[in-house]
mmCIF file of C-alpha atoms in Angstrom:
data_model
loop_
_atom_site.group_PDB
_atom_site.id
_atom_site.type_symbol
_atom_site.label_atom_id
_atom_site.label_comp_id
_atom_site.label_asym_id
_atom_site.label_seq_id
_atom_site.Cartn_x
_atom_site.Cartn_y
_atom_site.Cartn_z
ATOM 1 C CA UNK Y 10 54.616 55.812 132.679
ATOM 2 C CA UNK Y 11 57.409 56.864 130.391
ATOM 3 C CA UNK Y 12 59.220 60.116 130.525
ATOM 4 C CA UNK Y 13 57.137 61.079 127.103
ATOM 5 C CA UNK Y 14 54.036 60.611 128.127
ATOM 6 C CA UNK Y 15 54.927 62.876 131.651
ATOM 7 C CA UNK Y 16 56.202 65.358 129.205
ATOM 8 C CA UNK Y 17 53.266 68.057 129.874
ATOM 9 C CA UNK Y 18 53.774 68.341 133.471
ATOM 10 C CA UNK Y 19 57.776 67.079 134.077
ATOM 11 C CA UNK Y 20 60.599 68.653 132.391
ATOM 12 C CA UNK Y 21 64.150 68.215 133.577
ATOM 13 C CA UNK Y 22 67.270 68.101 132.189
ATOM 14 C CA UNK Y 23 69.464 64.547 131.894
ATOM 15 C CA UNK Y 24 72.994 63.292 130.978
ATOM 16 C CA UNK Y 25 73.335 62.685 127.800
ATOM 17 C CA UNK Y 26 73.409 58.972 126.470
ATOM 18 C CA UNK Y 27 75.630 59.377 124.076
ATOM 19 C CA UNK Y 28 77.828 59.975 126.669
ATOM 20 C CA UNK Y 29 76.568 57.187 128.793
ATOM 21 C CA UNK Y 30 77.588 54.980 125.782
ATOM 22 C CA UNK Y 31 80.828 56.367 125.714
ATOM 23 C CA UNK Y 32 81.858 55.897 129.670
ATOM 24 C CA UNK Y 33 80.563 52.375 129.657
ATOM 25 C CA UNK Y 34 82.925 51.832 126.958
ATOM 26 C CA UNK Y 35 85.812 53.209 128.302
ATOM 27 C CA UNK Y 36 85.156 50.817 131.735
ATOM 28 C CA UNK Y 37 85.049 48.128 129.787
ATOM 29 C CA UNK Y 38 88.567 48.297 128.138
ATOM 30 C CA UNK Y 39 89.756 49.283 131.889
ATOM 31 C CA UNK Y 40 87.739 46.079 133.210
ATOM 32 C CA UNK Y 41 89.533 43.742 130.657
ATOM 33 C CA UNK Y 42 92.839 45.504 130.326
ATOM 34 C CA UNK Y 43 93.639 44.031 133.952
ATOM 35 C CA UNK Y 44 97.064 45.872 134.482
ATOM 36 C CA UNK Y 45 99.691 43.217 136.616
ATOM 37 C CA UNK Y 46 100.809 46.356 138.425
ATOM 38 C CA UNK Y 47 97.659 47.498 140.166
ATOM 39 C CA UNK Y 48 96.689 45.109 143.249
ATOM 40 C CA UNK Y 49 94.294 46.986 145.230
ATOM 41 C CA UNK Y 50 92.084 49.719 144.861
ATOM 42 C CA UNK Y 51 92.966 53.232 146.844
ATOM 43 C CA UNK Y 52 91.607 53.296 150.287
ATOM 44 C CA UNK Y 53 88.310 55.797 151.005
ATOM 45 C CA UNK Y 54 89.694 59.287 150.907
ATOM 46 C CA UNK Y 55 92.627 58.755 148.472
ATOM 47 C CA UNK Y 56 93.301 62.257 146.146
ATOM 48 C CA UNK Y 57 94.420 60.797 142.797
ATOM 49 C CA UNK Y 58 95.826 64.587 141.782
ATOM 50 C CA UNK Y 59 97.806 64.649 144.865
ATOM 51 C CA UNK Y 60 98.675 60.949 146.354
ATOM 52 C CA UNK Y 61 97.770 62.005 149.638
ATOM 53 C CA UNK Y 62 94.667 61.590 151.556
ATOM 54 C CA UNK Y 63 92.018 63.722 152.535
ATOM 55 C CA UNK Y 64 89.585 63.950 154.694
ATOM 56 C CA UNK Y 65 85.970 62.446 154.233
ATOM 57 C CA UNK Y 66 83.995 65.113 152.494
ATOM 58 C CA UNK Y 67 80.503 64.116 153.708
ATOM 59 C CA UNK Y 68 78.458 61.589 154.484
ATOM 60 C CA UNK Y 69 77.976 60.928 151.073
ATOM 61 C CA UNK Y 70 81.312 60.102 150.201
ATOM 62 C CA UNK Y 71 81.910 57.132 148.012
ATOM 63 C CA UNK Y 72 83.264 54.380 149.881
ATOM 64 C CA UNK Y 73 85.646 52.279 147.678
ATOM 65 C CA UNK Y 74 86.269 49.041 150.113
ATOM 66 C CA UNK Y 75 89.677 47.339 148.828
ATOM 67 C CA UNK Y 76 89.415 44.555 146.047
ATOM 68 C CA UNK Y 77 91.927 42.617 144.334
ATOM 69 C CA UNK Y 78 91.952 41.719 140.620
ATOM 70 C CA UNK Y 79 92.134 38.348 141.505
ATOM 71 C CA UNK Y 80 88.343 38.388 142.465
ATOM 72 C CA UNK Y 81 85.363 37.261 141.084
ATOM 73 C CA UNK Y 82 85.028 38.810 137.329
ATOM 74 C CA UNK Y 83 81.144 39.091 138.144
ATOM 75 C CA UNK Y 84 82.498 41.940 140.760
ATOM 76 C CA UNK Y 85 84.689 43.416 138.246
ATOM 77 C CA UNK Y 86 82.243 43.826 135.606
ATOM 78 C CA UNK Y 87 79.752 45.281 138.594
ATOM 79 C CA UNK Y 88 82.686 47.857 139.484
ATOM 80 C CA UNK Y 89 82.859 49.151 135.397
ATOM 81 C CA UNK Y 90 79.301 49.938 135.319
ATOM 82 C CA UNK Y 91 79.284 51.606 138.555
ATOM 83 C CA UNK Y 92 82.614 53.858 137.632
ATOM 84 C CA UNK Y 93 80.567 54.301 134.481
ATOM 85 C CA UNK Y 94 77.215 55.355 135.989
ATOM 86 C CA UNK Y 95 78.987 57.615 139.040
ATOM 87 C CA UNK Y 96 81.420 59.291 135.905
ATOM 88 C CA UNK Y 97 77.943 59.956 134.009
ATOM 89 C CA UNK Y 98 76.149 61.413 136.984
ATOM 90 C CA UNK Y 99 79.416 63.697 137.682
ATOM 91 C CA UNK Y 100 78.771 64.941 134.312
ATOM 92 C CA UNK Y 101 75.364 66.108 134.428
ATOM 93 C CA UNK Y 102 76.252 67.652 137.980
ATOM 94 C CA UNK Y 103 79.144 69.710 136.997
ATOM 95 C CA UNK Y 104 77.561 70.929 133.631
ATOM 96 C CA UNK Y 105 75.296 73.961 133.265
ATOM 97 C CA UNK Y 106 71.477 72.524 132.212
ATOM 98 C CA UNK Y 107 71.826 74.453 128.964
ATOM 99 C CA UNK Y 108 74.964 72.394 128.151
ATOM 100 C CA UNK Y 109 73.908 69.073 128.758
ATOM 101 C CA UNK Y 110 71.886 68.510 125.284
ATOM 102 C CA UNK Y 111 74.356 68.495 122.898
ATOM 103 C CA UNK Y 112 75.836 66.421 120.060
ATOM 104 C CA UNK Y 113 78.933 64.462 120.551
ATOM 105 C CA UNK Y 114 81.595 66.325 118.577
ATOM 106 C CA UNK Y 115 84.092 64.763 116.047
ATOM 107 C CA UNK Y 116 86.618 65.204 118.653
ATOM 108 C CA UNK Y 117 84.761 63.378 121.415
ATOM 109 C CA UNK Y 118 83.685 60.788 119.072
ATOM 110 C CA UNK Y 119 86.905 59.864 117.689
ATOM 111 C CA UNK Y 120 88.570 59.454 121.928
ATOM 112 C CA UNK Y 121 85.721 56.215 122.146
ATOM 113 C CA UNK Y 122 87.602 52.925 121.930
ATOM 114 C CA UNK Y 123 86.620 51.063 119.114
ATOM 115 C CA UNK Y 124 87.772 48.742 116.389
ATOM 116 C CA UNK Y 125 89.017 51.137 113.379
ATOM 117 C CA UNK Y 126 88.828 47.744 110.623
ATOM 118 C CA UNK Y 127 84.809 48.330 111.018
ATOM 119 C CA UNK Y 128 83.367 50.780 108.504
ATOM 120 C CA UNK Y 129 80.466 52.743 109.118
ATOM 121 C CA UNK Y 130 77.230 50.850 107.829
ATOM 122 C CA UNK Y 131 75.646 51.516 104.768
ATOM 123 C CA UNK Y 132 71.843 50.925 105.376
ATOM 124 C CA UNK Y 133 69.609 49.413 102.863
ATOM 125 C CA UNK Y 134 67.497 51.904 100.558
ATOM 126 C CA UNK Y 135 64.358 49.952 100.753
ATOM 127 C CA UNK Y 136 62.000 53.014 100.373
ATOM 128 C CA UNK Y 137 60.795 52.439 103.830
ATOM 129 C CA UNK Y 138 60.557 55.431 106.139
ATOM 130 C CA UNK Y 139 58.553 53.940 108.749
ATOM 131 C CA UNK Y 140 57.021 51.005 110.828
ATOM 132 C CA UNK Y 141 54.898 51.051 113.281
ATOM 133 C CA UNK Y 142 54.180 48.311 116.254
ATOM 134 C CA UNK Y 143 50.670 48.128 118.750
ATOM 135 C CA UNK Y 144 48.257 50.673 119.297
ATOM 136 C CA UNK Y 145 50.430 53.237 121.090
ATOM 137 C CA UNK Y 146 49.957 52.444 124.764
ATOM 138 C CA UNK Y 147 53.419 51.808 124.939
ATOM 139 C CA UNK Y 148 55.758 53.944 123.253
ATOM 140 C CA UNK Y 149 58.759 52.159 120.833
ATOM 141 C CA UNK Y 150 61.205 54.297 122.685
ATOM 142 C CA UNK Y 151 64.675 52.295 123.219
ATOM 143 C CA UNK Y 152 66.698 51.991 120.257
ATOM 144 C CA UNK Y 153 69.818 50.857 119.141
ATOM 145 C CA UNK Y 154 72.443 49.483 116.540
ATOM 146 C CA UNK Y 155 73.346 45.690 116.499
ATOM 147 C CA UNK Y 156 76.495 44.421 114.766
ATOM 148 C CA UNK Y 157 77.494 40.990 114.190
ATOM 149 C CA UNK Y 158 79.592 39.884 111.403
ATOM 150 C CA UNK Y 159 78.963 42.180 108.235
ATOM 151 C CA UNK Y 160 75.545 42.659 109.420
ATOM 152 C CA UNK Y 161 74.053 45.772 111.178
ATOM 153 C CA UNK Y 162 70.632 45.717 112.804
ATOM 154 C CA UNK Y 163 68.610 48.779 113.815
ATOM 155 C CA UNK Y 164 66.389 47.514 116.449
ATOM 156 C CA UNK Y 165 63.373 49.498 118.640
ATOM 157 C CA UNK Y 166 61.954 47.888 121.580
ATOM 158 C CA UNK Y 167 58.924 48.544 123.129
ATOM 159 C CA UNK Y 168 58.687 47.597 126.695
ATOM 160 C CA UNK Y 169 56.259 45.123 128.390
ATOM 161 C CA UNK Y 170 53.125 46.660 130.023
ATOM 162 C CA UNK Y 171 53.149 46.950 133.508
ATOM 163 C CA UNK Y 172 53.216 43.311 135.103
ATOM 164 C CA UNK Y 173 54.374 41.710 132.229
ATOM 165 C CA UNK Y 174 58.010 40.586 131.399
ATOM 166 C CA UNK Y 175 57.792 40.099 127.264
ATOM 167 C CA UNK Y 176 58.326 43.073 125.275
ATOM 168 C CA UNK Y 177 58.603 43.359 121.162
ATOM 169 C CA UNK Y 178 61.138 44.018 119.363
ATOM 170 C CA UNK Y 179 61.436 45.910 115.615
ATOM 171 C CA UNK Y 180 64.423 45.287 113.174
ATOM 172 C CA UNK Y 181 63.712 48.656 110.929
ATOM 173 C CA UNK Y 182 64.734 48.125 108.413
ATOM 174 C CA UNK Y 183 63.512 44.450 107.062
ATOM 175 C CA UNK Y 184 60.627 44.935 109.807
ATOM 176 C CA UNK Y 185 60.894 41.781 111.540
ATOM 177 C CA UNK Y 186 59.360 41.619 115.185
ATOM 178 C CA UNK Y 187 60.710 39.517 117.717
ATOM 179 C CA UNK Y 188 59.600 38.630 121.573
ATOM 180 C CA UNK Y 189 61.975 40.016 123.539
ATOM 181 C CA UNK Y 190 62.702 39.782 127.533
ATOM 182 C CA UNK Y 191 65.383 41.789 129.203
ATOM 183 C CA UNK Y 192 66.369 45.018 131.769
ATOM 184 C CA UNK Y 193 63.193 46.888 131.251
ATOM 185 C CA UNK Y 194 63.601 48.535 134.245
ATOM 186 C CA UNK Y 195 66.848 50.262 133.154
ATOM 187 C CA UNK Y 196 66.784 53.763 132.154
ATOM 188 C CA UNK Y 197 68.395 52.634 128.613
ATOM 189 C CA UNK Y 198 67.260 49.408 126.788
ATOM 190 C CA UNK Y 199 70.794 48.136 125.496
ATOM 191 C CA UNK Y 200 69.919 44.866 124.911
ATOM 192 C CA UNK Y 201 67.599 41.881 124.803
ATOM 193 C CA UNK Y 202 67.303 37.900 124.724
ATOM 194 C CA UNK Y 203 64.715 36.606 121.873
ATOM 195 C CA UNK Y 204 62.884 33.533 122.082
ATOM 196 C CA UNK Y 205 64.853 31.792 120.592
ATOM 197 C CA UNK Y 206 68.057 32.260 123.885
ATOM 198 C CA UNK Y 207 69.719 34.937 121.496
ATOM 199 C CA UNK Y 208 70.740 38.081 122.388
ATOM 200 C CA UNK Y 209 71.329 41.125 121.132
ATOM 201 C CA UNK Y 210 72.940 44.394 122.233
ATOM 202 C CA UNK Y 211 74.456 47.360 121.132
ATOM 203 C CA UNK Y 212 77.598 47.915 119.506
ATOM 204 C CA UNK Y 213 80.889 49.104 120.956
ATOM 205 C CA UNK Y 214 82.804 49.348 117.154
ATOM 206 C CA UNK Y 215 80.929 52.341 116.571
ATOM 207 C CA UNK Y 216 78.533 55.057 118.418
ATOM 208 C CA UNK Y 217 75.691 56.112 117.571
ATOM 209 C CA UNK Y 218 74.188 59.286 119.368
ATOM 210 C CA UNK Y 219 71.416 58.148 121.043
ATOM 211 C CA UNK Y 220 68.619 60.776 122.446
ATOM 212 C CA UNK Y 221 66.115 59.811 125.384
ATOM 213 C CA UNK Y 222 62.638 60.837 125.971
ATOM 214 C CA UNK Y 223 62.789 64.054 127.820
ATOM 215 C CA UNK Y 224 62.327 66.814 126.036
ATOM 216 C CA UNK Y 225 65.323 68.634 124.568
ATOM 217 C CA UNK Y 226 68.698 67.490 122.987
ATOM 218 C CA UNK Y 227 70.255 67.296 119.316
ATOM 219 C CA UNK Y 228 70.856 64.998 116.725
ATOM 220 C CA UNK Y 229 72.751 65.965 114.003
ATOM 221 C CA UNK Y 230 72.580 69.230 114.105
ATOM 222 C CA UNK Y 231 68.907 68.799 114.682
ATOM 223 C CA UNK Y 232 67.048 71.060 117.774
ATOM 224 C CA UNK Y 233 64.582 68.605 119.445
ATOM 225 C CA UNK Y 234 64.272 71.558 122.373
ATOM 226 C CA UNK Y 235 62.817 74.117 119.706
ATOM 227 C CA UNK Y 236 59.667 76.425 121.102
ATOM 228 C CA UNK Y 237 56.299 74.725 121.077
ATOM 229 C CA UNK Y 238 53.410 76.626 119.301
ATOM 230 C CA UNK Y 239 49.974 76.324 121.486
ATOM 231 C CA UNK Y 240 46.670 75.782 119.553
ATOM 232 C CA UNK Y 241 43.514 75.896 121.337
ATOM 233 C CA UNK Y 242 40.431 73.578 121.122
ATOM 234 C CA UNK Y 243 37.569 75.781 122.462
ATOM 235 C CA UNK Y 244 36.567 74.355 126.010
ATOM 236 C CA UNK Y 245 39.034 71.059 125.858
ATOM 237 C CA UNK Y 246 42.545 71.603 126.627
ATOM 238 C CA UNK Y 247 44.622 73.383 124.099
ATOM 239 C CA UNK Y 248 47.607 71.530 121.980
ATOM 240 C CA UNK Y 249 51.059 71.806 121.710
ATOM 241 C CA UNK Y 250 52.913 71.287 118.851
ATOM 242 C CA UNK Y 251 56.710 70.404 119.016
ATOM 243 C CA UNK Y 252 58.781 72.421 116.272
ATOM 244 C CA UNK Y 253 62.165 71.126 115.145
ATOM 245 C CA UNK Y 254 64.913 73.316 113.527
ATOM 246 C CA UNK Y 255 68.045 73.386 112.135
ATOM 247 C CA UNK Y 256 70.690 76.689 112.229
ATOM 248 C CA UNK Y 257 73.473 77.077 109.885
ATOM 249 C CA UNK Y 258 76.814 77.791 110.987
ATOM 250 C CA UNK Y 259 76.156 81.274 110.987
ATOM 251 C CA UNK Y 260 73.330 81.200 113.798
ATOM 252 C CA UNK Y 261 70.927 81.511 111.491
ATOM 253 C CA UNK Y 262 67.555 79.398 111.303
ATOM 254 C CA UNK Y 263 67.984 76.909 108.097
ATOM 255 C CA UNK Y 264 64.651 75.859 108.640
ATOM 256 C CA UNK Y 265 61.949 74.589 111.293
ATOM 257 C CA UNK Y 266 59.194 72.288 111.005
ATOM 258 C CA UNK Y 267 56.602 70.675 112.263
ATOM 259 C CA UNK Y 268 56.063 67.081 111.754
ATOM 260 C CA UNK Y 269 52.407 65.740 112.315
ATOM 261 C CA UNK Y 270 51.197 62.019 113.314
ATOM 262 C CA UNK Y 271 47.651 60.574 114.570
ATOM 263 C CA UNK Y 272 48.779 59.917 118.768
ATOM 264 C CA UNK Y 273 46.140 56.758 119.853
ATOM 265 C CA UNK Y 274 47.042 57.536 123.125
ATOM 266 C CA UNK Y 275 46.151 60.654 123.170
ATOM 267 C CA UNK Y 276 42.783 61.695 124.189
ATOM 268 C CA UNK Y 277 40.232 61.795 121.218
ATOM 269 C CA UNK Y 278 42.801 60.367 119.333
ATOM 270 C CA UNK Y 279 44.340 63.521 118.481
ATOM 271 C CA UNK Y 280 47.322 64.239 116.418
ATOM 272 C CA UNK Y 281 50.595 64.766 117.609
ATOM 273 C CA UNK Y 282 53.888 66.494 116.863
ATOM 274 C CA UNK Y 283 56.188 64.863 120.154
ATOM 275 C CA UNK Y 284 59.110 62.373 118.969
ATOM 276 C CA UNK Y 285 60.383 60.624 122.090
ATOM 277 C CA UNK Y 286 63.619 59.509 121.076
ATOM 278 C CA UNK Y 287 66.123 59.574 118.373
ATOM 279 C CA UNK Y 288 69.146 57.724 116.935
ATOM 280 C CA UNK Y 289 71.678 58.946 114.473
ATOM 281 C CA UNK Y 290 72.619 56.267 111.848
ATOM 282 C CA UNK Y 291 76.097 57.794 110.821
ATOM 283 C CA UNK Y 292 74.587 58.666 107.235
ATOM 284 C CA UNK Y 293 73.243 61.598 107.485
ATOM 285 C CA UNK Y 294 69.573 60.272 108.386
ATOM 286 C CA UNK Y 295 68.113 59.233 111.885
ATOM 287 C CA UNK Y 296 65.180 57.160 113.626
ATOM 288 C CA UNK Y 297 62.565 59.285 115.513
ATOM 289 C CA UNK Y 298 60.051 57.729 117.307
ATOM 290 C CA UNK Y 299 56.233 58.770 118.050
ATOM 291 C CA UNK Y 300 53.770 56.564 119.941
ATOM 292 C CA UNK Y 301 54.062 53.433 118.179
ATOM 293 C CA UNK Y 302 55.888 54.689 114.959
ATOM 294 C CA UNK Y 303 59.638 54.653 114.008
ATOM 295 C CA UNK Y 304 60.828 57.074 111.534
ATOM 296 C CA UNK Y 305 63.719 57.590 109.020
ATOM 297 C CA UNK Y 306 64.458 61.067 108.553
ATOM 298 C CA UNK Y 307 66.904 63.187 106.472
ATOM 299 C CA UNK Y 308 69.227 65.630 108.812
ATOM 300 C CA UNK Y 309 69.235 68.306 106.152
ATOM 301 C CA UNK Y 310 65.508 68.833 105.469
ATOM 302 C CA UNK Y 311 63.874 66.605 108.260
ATOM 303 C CA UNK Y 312 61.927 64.416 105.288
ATOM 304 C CA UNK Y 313 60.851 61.132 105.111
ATOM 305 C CA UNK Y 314 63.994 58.535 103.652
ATOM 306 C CA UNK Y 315 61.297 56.574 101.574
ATOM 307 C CA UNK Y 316 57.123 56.033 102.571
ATOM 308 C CA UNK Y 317 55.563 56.974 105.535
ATOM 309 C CA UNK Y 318 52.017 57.130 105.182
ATOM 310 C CA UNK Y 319 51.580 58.372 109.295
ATOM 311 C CA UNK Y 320 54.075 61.029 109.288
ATOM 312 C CA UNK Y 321 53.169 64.294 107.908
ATOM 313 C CA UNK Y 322 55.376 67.202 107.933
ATOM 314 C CA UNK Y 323 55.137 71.055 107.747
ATOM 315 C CA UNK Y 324 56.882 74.518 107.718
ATOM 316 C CA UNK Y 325 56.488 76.001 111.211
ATOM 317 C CA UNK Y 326 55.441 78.997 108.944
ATOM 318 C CA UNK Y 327 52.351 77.251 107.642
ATOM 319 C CA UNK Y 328 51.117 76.146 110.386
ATOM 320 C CA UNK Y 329 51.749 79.727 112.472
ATOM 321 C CA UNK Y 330 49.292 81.032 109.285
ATOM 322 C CA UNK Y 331 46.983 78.872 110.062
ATOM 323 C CA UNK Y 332 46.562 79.631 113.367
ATOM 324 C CA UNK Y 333 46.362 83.162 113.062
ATOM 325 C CA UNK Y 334 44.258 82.527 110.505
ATOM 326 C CA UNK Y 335 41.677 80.620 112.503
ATOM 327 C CA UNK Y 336 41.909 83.228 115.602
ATOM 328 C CA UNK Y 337 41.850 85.625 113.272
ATOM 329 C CA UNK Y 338 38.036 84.586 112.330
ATOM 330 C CA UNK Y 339 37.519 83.959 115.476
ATOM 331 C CA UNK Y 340 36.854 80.155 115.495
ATOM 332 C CA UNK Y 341 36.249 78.724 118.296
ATOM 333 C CA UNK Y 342 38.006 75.409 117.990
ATOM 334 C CA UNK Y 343 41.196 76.575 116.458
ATOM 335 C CA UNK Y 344 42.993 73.160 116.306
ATOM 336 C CA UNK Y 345 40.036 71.793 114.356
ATOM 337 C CA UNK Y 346 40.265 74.711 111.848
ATOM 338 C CA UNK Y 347 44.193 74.244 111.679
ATOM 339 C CA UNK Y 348 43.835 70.405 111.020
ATOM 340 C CA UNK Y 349 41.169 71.413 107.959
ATOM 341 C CA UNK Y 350 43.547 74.089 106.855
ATOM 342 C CA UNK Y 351 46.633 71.352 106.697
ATOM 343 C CA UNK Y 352 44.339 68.805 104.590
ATOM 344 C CA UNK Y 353 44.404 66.512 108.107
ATOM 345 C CA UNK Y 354 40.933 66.513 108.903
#
């Protein structure tokens, strides 16, 4: 099961893609950089701040073995994503839980290595807000930003079901699907091979903040950790709805909302408020997506760039009325008076 679908019983923090991204870039320069002056690698114990070595700390210690340049590049490119992976994990280790959702800053941003000739893409104004792929079971989760040429791709994949080794894959914005295969056992979908021997993967020239499924995080200034208002249903389990809010500079709340789509996987088929992930398009708008729905929505109001017919979105404020409302008359199935009070029924 994916870390969405978990999300009423598991909630932990996690290290940040973004950053992810950002290390994995940074190995890769170092990979292909191949400085003449550096042989060998350190042996075990080696203090980098010092030049002198220290004793084994545990167990546990990494053990770098020695390896030349001159080796195979398949090792190389095995070491980058390893000093990328162990740099990522040191993160999440050394910062407080409460820290580790946040947005990249300019700053941070502008120290990734990347090609400054590429402008930032300008994404087509098609009036289309959202597609949608399946019925649900599996979640479009993974997304990411292709670039080849003068053409940018926003593509969400959907992983195989268990036991099978095709997923699907979404281009957003002209809304073509593709068969895809790949790592779909990786905790990040980064890229994938069509059917036609093609692949596709992410872009270095450019990042774009990527958020995972566990709960929490921000995109663009957006709160995807924001409190959860509980609605019960009489004798079946109550519902939680996910608000989303934005603060101005000044601390204050700009505005919080509660966006609204019908969850098949849910039981009853019951509507939902949960977006998964998220993925900042460098224009002020972002994908969310929800069971099998991709969204576009505006950072500064959180509303629909174009149609979406399955998305429906509230005030937190309207929906707390209705609530109290319904409890208020003492209604027994106070979801099913909220839905009739929000013109979803």
């Amino acid at each position: 099961m994916r870390p969405s679908q978990l999300r009423p019983i598991h909630k932990c923090t996690y290290v940040d893609p973004g950053q992810e991204q950002y290390l994995r870039a940074t190995a890769e320069q170092l990979r292909e950089k191949k400085d003449e002056d550096i042989h060998e690698w350190p042996e075990p114990g080696y203090d980098f701040a010092t030049g002198l070595r220290r004793k084994p700390m545990s167990s546990t210690t990494f053990d770098l073995s020695r390896k030349t340049l001159e080796e195979s590049t398949e090792d190389d490119e095995m070491r980058g994503r390893s000093m990328a992976m162990a740099a990522a994990l040191a993160v999440g280790v050394s910062m407080p839980a409460a820290a580790i959702h946040v947005e990249m800053s300019p700053g941070f941003a502008a120290t990734v290595p990347r090609n400054e000739a590429v402008a930032d893409p300008v994404w087509p104004d098609n009036g289309v807000a959202q597609r949608e792929l399946g019925d649900g079971t599996n979640w479009l989760e993974d997304l990411f930003v292709e670039h080849v040429g003068d053409e940018w791709t926003a593509w969400a994949v959907m992983r195989p079901p268990n036991g099978q080794t095709v997923g699907k894959a979404i281009d957003f914005f002209s809304g073509k699907v593709l068969d895809v295969t790949g790592d779909f056992d990786s905790q990040y979908v980064e890229s994938f091979v069509d059917s036609e021997g093609v692949e596709h993967k992410q872009t270095l020239d450019r990042v774009f903040h990527f958020k995972d499924p566990r709960p929490g995080g921000r995109v663009l200034g957006v709160d995807f950790g924001a409190s959860e208002l509980t609605v019960p249903r009489g004798k079946k389990p109550s519902i939680d709805l996910t608000t989303y809010r934005r603060e101005s500079e000044g601390g204050t709340v700009a505005w919080s909302k509660v966006p609204m789509y019908r969850c098949v996987s849910c039981p009853l088929g019951c509507w939902d408020a949960f977006f998964g992930t998220a993925l900042d398009l460098r224009d002020g708008t972002m994908l969310v997506t929800g069971g099998r729905y991709v969204f576009r929505l505006r950072a500064d109001d959180f509303s629909p760039v174009g149609k979406a017919p399955g998305l429906h979105v509230f005030d937190e404020a309207e929906v707390q009325r209705a609530i109290e409302d319904a409890k208020a008359r003492q209604v027994n199935d106070v979801f099913g008076d909220v839905l009739k009070a929000l013109h979803l029924d």
